[in-house]
Short mmCIF file of C-alpha atoms in Angstrom, two decimals:
data_model
loop_
_atom_site.label_atom_id
_atom_site.label_comp_id
_atom_site.label_asym_id
_atom_site.label_seq_id
_atom_site.Cartn_x
_atom_site.Cartn_y
_atom_site.Cartn_z
CA MET A 198 -9.26 -12.11 13.26
CA SER A 199 -6.25 -14.73 12.05
CA GLY A 200 -6.19 -18.03 13.65
CA ALA A 201 -2.65 -17.31 15.11
CA LEU A 202 -4.09 -14.19 16.66
CA CYS A 203 -7.36 -15.84 18.31
CA LEU A 204 -4.98 -18.42 19.66
CA HIS A 205 -2.75 -15.61 21.27
CA VAL A 206 -6.04 -14.18 22.94
CA ALA A 207 -7.04 -17.38 24.25
CA LEU A 208 -3.60 -18.33 25.69
CA VAL A 209 -3.38 -14.56 27.36
CA TRP A 210 -6.82 -15.17 28.96
CA LEU A 211 -6.10 -18.68 30.19
CA LEU A 212 -2.73 -17.36 31.65
CA CYS A 213 -4.50 -14.51 33.57
CA ALA A 214 -7.18 -17.33 34.81
CA THR A 215 -4.07 -19.53 35.87
CA CYS A 216 -2.48 -16.72 37.79
CA CYS A 217 -5.76 -15.99 39.59
CA VAL A 218 -5.69 -19.71 40.72
CA ASP A 219 -2.23 -19.61 41.65
CA SER A 220 -2.64 -16.42 43.88
CA GLN A 221 -5.30 -18.46 46.11
CA PRO A 222 -3.45 -18.78 49.67
CA THR A 223 -2.39 -22.36 50.78
CA ILE A 224 -3.78 -24.25 53.79
CA ALA A 225 -0.77 -23.19 55.59
CA ASP A 226 -1.61 -19.58 54.94
CA GLN A 227 -4.91 -19.45 55.82
CA GLY A 228 -4.69 -18.57 59.36
CA GLN A 229 -3.16 -15.37 58.39
CA CYS A 230 -4.85 -14.43 55.11
CA SER A 231 -8.54 -15.70 55.74
CA LYS A 232 -9.76 -12.37 56.20
CA SER A 233 -9.93 -9.36 53.92
CA ASP A 234 -9.79 -5.84 55.05
CA ASP A 235 -13.46 -5.48 55.39
CA GLY A 236 -13.89 -8.47 57.12
CA ASP A 237 -15.43 -10.73 54.42
CA GLU A 238 -13.82 -14.40 54.35
CA ASP A 239 -11.12 -14.82 51.70
CA GLY A 240 -9.72 -17.93 50.12
CA PRO A 241 -10.43 -21.74 50.67
CA LYS A 242 -12.12 -22.69 53.81
CA THR A 243 -11.75 -26.26 53.60
CA ASN A 244 -9.34 -28.74 52.50
CA ASP A 245 -12.07 -29.80 49.51
CA ASP A 246 -12.06 -26.28 48.52
CA TYR A 247 -8.26 -26.35 48.18
CA GLN A 248 -8.16 -29.76 46.34
CA ARG A 249 -10.80 -28.25 43.97
CA LEU A 250 -8.63 -25.14 43.16
CA GLN A 251 -5.57 -27.32 42.49
CA LYS A 252 -7.46 -29.50 40.48
CA ALA A 253 -8.87 -26.57 38.19
CA LEU A 254 -5.27 -25.08 38.09
CA HIS A 255 -4.01 -28.54 36.81
CA ASP A 256 -6.76 -28.47 34.15
CA GLU A 257 -6.12 -24.90 33.19
CA ARG A 258 -2.54 -25.47 32.80
CA LYS A 259 -3.05 -28.24 30.38
CA ARG A 260 -5.17 -26.17 28.28
CA VAL A 261 -2.71 -23.43 28.09
CA GLU A 262 -0.05 -26.34 26.97
CA SER A 263 -2.39 -27.55 24.34
CA LEU A 264 -3.04 -24.29 23.01
CA GLN A 265 0.87 -23.10 23.06
CA ALA A 266 1.28 -26.29 21.03
CA MET A 267 -1.31 -25.34 18.31
CA LEU A 268 0.15 -22.11 18.18
CA ARG A 269 3.64 -23.62 17.81
CA ASP A 270 2.32 -25.86 14.97
CA ALA A 271 0.28 -22.78 13.18
CA ASP A 272 3.50 -20.76 13.16
CA GLU A 273 5.79 -23.62 11.75
CA LYS A 274 3.13 -24.22 9.18
CA LYS A 275 3.12 -20.35 7.97
CA SER A 276 6.99 -20.51 8.05
CA SER A 277 7.09 -23.57 5.78
CA GLU A 278 4.44 -22.22 3.37
CA GLY A 279 6.07 -18.71 2.85
CA PRO A 280 4.55 -15.95 1.02
CA ARG A 281 1.83 -17.05 -1.53
CA ASN A 282 2.64 -15.96 -5.04
CA LEU A 283 0.40 -13.90 -7.30
CA SER A 284 -0.97 -15.57 -10.28
CA VAL A 285 -1.98 -12.87 -13.26
CA ALA A 286 -4.07 -13.67 -16.32
CA LEU A 287 -4.54 -10.82 -19.00
CA LEU A 288 -7.97 -9.76 -19.11
CA LYS A 289 -7.74 -6.82 -21.46
CA ARG A 290 -5.42 -4.30 -23.25
CA LEU A 291 -6.69 -0.85 -23.15
CA SER A 292 -5.29 1.89 -25.66
CA PRO A 293 -4.76 5.51 -24.85
CA ALA A 294 -5.33 8.34 -27.21
CA SER A 295 -3.36 7.90 -30.49
CA ASN A 296 0.35 9.27 -30.10
CA ASP A 297 -0.08 9.84 -26.48
CA SER A 298 1.36 9.12 -23.25
CA GLY A 299 -0.36 7.46 -20.38
CA ARG A 300 0.07 9.08 -17.18
CA GLY A 301 -2.22 7.29 -14.77
CA VAL A 302 -4.93 5.11 -14.17
CA ALA A 303 -7.99 5.49 -11.56
CA ILE A 304 -11.29 3.17 -10.97
CA GLY A 305 -14.22 5.38 -10.00
CA ARG A 306 -18.12 4.09 -9.72
CA ASN A 307 -18.45 1.72 -12.62
CA GLU A 308 -15.86 3.52 -14.80
CA ILE A 309 -12.12 3.28 -15.36
CA TYR A 310 -10.21 6.47 -16.19
CA VAL A 311 -6.86 6.82 -18.14
CA LEU A 312 -4.83 9.95 -18.28
CA GLY A 313 -3.21 11.03 -21.66
CA GLU A 314 -0.42 13.49 -21.08
CA PHE A 315 0.14 15.07 -24.54
CA SER A 316 -3.75 14.91 -25.57
CA ARG A 317 -4.64 16.28 -22.05
CA THR A 318 -7.75 13.85 -22.04
CA ILE A 319 -9.17 11.44 -19.42
CA ARG A 320 -10.39 8.54 -21.69
CA VAL A 321 -13.14 6.66 -19.63
CA PHE A 322 -14.12 2.70 -19.93
CA ARG A 323 -16.87 1.20 -18.60
CA ASP A 324 -15.88 -1.10 -15.68
CA ASP A 325 -17.22 -4.31 -16.68
CA ALA A 326 -16.14 -7.33 -18.47
CA GLY A 327 -16.06 -5.73 -21.99
CA PHE A 328 -14.28 -2.37 -20.95
CA GLU A 329 -16.15 -0.56 -23.41
CA GLN A 330 -14.64 2.74 -24.30
CA LEU A 331 -17.32 5.26 -23.38
CA ARG A 332 -15.78 8.99 -24.03
CA ASP A 333 -12.74 11.34 -23.94
CA ILE A 334 -13.13 14.10 -21.52
CA SER A 335 -10.78 17.35 -22.38
CA ILE A 336 -8.63 18.62 -19.50
CA SER A 337 -7.29 21.37 -21.64
CA ARG A 338 -6.88 23.72 -18.82
CA VAL A 339 -4.32 21.28 -17.30
CA ASN A 340 -1.00 22.21 -18.76
CA GLN A 341 0.84 18.75 -18.09
CA PRO A 342 -1.07 16.19 -16.48
CA TYR A 343 1.34 13.82 -14.53
CA GLY A 344 -0.65 11.95 -12.27
CA LEU A 345 -4.31 10.75 -11.52
CA ILE A 346 -5.91 9.23 -8.68
CA TYR A 347 -9.62 8.84 -7.59
CA SER A 348 -11.34 9.07 -3.91
CA ASN A 349 -14.40 7.43 -3.31
CA LYS A 350 -14.80 9.56 -0.22
CA THR A 351 -15.15 12.67 -2.20
CA ASP A 352 -16.31 11.06 -5.76
CA TRP A 353 -13.33 13.08 -7.27
CA LEU A 354 -10.65 12.70 -9.75
CA TYR A 355 -7.26 14.37 -8.66
CA ILE A 356 -4.75 15.53 -11.44
CA ALA A 357 -1.17 16.33 -11.00
CA ASP A 358 0.04 19.24 -13.19
CA TYR A 359 3.83 19.03 -13.52
CA ARG A 360 4.30 22.50 -15.28
CA ASP A 361 1.85 24.78 -13.30
CA ARG A 362 2.92 22.88 -9.92
CA CYS A 363 -0.50 22.22 -8.76
CA ILE A 364 -3.29 19.77 -8.39
CA TRP A 365 -6.82 19.89 -10.09
CA LYS A 366 -9.90 18.33 -9.14
CA LEU A 367 -12.48 16.91 -11.49
CA GLU A 368 -16.02 16.30 -9.91
CA THR A 369 -17.48 12.91 -11.04
CA ALA A 370 -21.09 12.89 -9.23
CA ASN A 371 -23.91 11.67 -11.10
CA GLY A 372 -21.79 10.36 -14.00
CA LYS A 373 -20.93 13.77 -14.96
CA MET A 374 -17.37 15.40 -15.33
CA ASP A 375 -17.29 19.05 -14.41
CA ASN A 376 -16.15 21.82 -12.19
CA LEU A 377 -12.47 21.38 -13.36
CA THR A 378 -10.66 23.43 -10.45
CA VAL A 379 -7.43 23.92 -8.84
CA TRP A 380 -7.49 21.70 -5.70
CA LEU A 381 -4.04 22.39 -4.09
CA ASP A 382 -1.24 24.70 -5.52
CA ASN A 383 2.46 25.34 -4.86
CA VAL A 384 3.29 21.71 -4.81
CA THR A 385 6.79 20.49 -6.44
CA PRO A 386 7.05 20.01 -10.17
CA MET A 387 7.59 16.08 -9.43
CA CYS A 388 5.23 15.59 -6.76
CA THR A 389 3.59 12.43 -6.81
CA MET A 390 0.40 11.14 -5.37
CA SER A 391 -1.42 8.10 -3.70
CA LEU A 392 -4.58 7.61 -1.55
CA THR A 393 -4.38 6.77 2.25
CA PRO A 394 -6.42 3.93 3.66
CA ASP A 395 -8.87 6.46 4.99
CA GLY A 396 -9.20 8.28 1.47
CA ASN A 397 -7.00 10.96 1.92
CA ILE A 398 -4.11 12.25 -0.46
CA LEU A 399 -0.49 11.47 0.18
CA LEU A 400 1.91 13.41 -1.74
CA ALA A 401 5.72 12.76 -2.25
CA GLN A 402 7.29 16.13 -2.54
CA GLN A 403 10.43 15.89 -4.53
CA ARG A 404 13.31 18.16 -5.28
CA SER A 405 14.41 20.65 -2.42
CA SER A 406 11.40 19.43 -0.19
CA HIS A 407 11.77 16.10 0.39
CA ARG A 408 8.68 15.68 2.53
CA LEU A 409 5.59 13.44 2.88
CA GLU A 410 2.45 15.28 3.40
CA ILE A 411 -1.33 14.19 3.90
CA TYR A 412 -4.13 16.34 2.72
CA ASP A 413 -7.81 16.06 3.56
CA SER A 414 -9.23 15.21 0.12
CA THR A 415 -12.07 17.65 0.59
CA SER A 416 -10.80 20.66 2.12
CA ALA A 417 -7.16 20.27 0.83
CA GLU A 418 -6.07 20.92 4.37
CA LEU A 419 -2.78 19.97 5.41
CA ILE A 420 -3.09 17.26 8.22
CA PHE A 421 -0.04 15.56 8.27
CA SER A 422 3.89 16.63 7.36
CA LEU A 423 6.99 14.61 7.54
CA ARG A 424 10.37 15.80 6.66
CA LEU A 425 12.17 12.64 5.57
CA PRO A 426 15.26 11.78 7.65
CA ALA A 427 18.81 12.89 6.43
CA THR A 428 19.74 9.25 6.07
CA LEU A 429 17.19 8.71 3.39
CA LEU A 430 19.38 9.13 0.47
CA GLY A 431 18.43 11.26 -2.59
CA SER A 432 14.90 12.10 -3.66
CA PRO A 433 11.46 10.62 -3.02
CA GLN A 434 9.88 9.32 -6.14
CA HIS A 435 6.46 7.94 -4.91
CA SER A 436 4.96 6.89 -1.38
CA VAL A 437 2.11 4.59 -0.11
CA GLN A 438 0.72 4.15 3.33
CA THR A 439 0.26 0.78 4.98
CA PRO A 440 -2.89 -0.34 6.52
CA TRP A 441 -0.83 -0.51 9.78
CA GLY A 442 0.25 3.26 9.38
CA THR A 443 3.78 3.36 8.06
CA PHE A 444 4.98 4.79 4.86
CA ILE A 445 7.22 2.96 2.38
CA VAL A 446 8.98 5.35 -0.14
CA SER A 447 10.57 4.69 -3.54
CA HIS A 448 13.35 7.02 -3.77
CA TYR A 449 16.85 7.45 -5.63
CA LYS A 450 20.03 9.35 -5.76
CA LYS A 451 21.95 10.19 -8.84
CA GLU A 452 25.66 9.88 -8.48
CA ASN A 453 28.44 9.86 -11.15
CA ASN A 454 25.83 9.54 -13.98
CA HIS A 455 24.35 6.53 -11.95
CA GLU A 456 20.95 6.31 -10.33
CA GLN A 457 20.55 4.08 -7.27
CA ASN A 458 17.19 3.22 -6.27
CA PHE A 459 15.94 2.23 -2.46
CA LEU A 460 12.90 1.42 -0.80
CA THR A 461 12.45 2.58 2.81
CA GLU A 462 9.48 1.84 5.31
CA ILE A 463 9.38 4.88 7.69
CA THR A 464 6.86 5.18 10.67
CA ILE A 465 4.75 8.71 11.18
CA GLY A 466 7.57 9.82 13.48
CA GLY A 467 10.39 9.44 11.11
CA LYS A 468 12.05 6.05 12.16
CA ILE A 469 13.12 3.79 9.50
CA VAL A 470 11.82 0.50 9.87
CA ASN A 471 12.92 -1.40 6.88
CA HIS A 472 15.30 -0.57 3.90
CA PHE A 473 16.10 -2.11 0.66
CA ASN A 474 18.94 -1.30 -1.66
CA PHE A 475 18.38 -2.57 -5.37
CA ARG A 476 22.16 -2.46 -6.11
CA ILE A 477 23.03 -4.34 -3.15
CA GLY A 478 20.20 -6.80 -4.14
CA GLY A 479 22.15 -7.28 -7.21
CA ASP A 480 20.44 -5.07 -9.54
CA GLU A 481 22.07 -1.72 -10.68
CA LEU A 482 19.86 -1.08 -13.89
CA VAL A 483 16.89 -0.20 -12.03
CA TRP A 484 14.06 2.64 -12.06
CA VAL A 485 11.14 2.34 -9.59
CA PRO A 486 8.99 5.51 -10.03
CA PHE A 487 5.76 3.76 -8.69
CA LEU A 488 4.46 1.73 -6.00
CA CYS A 489 1.18 -0.05 -4.94
CA LEU A 490 0.11 -1.89 -2.10
CA ASP A 491 -2.04 -5.14 -1.94
CA PRO A 492 -3.49 -4.82 1.43
CA THR A 493 -5.14 -8.30 1.27
CA ARG A 494 -1.94 -10.30 1.27
CA GLU A 495 0.26 -7.44 2.54
CA LEU A 496 2.34 -7.28 -0.63
CA LEU A 497 4.20 -4.15 -2.25
CA LEU A 498 4.37 -4.01 -5.94
CA ALA A 499 7.17 -1.96 -7.53
CA ALA A 500 7.07 -0.95 -11.31
CA ASP A 501 10.70 -1.50 -12.31
CA VAL A 502 10.85 0.19 -15.64
CA TRP A 503 14.25 -0.46 -16.95
CA GLY A 504 13.96 -4.09 -15.73
CA GLN A 505 10.70 -4.63 -17.54
CA ARG A 506 9.09 -6.29 -14.47
CA ILE A 507 6.95 -5.98 -11.60
CA ILE A 508 8.90 -6.79 -8.27
CA VAL A 509 6.69 -8.01 -5.66
CA PHE A 510 7.64 -7.44 -1.87
CA ASP A 511 6.52 -8.67 1.32
CA ALA A 512 4.97 -5.44 2.53
CA ARG A 513 6.08 -6.32 5.94
CA THR A 514 9.67 -7.01 5.63
CA LEU A 515 10.69 -5.34 2.27
CA THR A 516 11.89 -8.70 1.33
CA ILE A 517 11.52 -9.59 -2.66
CA THR A 518 9.00 -12.73 -2.97
CA GLN A 519 8.43 -12.87 -6.58
CA LEU A 520 9.48 -10.99 -9.78
CA LEU A 521 6.40 -10.56 -12.57
CA THR A 522 8.34 -10.55 -15.75
CA SER A 523 7.14 -10.39 -19.51
CA SER A 524 8.79 -13.36 -20.73
CA GLY A 525 5.93 -16.23 -21.45
CA ARG A 526 3.21 -14.12 -19.41
CA GLY A 527 1.92 -11.67 -21.78
CA LEU A 528 2.74 -8.67 -19.22
CA VAL A 529 3.14 -5.50 -20.17
CA ASP A 530 6.92 -4.52 -20.68
CA ARG A 531 8.24 -1.39 -19.24
CA PRO A 532 5.45 -1.14 -16.34
CA PHE A 533 5.49 2.34 -15.05
CA ARG A 534 1.87 3.03 -13.18
CA LEU A 535 0.63 0.40 -10.99
CA LEU A 536 -3.07 0.13 -9.49
CA ILE A 537 -4.57 -2.78 -7.61
CA ASP A 538 -8.42 -3.40 -7.45
CA GLU A 539 -8.99 -5.04 -4.11
CA GLY A 540 -12.68 -5.72 -4.56
CA LYS A 541 -12.18 -7.52 -8.03
CA ARG A 542 -8.52 -8.70 -7.57
CA ARG A 543 -7.25 -6.99 -10.33
CA LEU A 544 -3.92 -5.48 -11.49
CA PHE A 545 -3.61 -2.66 -13.98
CA SER A 546 -0.24 -1.79 -15.22
CA GLN A 547 0.36 1.24 -17.37
CA GLN A 548 3.49 1.07 -19.96
CA TRP A 549 5.95 3.54 -19.99
CA ALA A 550 6.05 4.98 -23.56
CA THR A 551 8.98 5.69 -25.44
CA ARG A 552 9.62 8.05 -28.54
CA LYS A 553 10.24 6.20 -31.87
CA ILE A 554 11.94 8.00 -34.73
CA ASP A 555 9.12 9.84 -36.21
CA ASN A 556 8.62 11.37 -32.93
CA ALA A 557 5.47 9.77 -32.25
CA TRP A 558 5.14 7.91 -28.88
CA LYS A 559 4.87 4.12 -28.74
CA ASP A 560 2.40 2.13 -27.05
CA GLY A 561 1.59 3.49 -23.37
CA ARG A 562 -1.00 0.98 -23.20
CA LEU A 563 -2.86 -0.21 -20.12
CA ASP A 564 -3.19 -4.04 -19.32
CA VAL A 565 -5.71 -5.54 -16.91
CA TYR A 566 -4.79 -8.62 -14.98
CA GLN A 567 -7.06 -10.97 -12.90
CA LEU A 568 -5.39 -11.72 -9.80
CA SER A 569 -5.17 -15.11 -7.99
#
């Protein structure tokens, strides 16, 4: 519990106590209300009792005033400090398979999984300081891999298939990778995935659907569906669920060959809470295909491919707090997929791969950073 919240709780308790003392009858009223309905005596019986109650009331009021002053000081200090910026330091640069395009990264039990689109493989690295490459896992049955997430609730990897419009599951129990099967079908081609705080799967259904859907990560049962408000312009690209239960959606609208990007926070009932328009914010050449949350600091990280930066927002207000750019930092340019490892305070940033003249894919690497 935060210090400010503790002060609030204490303040409420003391106010309740003060009200109880205030409600005691005065000496002038004792003749009329000194007896309760059941015949028991109530209220102060003597002048000494009354004086003791008055002193207790005075002391409680002083304590309330002191707590109120402490609370004001804490709020002013928090306001003056502002949001704390992230510091990043490159730990390791991991390479995908040759001439491949990375399409997702996930962290499992002591392993890091990197999805390759054209090789149709999952490259596995050991999750330690050395990041040793362990093996490549063929997922040739997946027609066109487009996204990858892991849920420790099931110990499964989930792989989005763009072409076959389905999501596959790959069991990872006991360090083995087997039982690649279709987990959910009939999704939209550009469907994107994220993990909810309780380990279920959140889908942003694009094209004509324009829905957010949550599926049980084991049974694939639909447990929540929300048609996005008509005022939410364009098509959703990606969505994450906050620890306080709302959804933050990255969405875009194409108009006159120009794409406008937006961020919108929505309640489970479909009410818009916060909204950010990148164009109004001064950035027209922006493409934000993927988001990730830092729940510890209540920050939202947005991958801006064309701007070649990671935009950091206050997740509560959708206001920009920081820009992480490649200039002088060694950050990956054209960040595409983002993942934060809360436990080890690390940021994974996967690059958007681009074609070269010889039709090979350039880079598409995955950078791992230490956060502080």
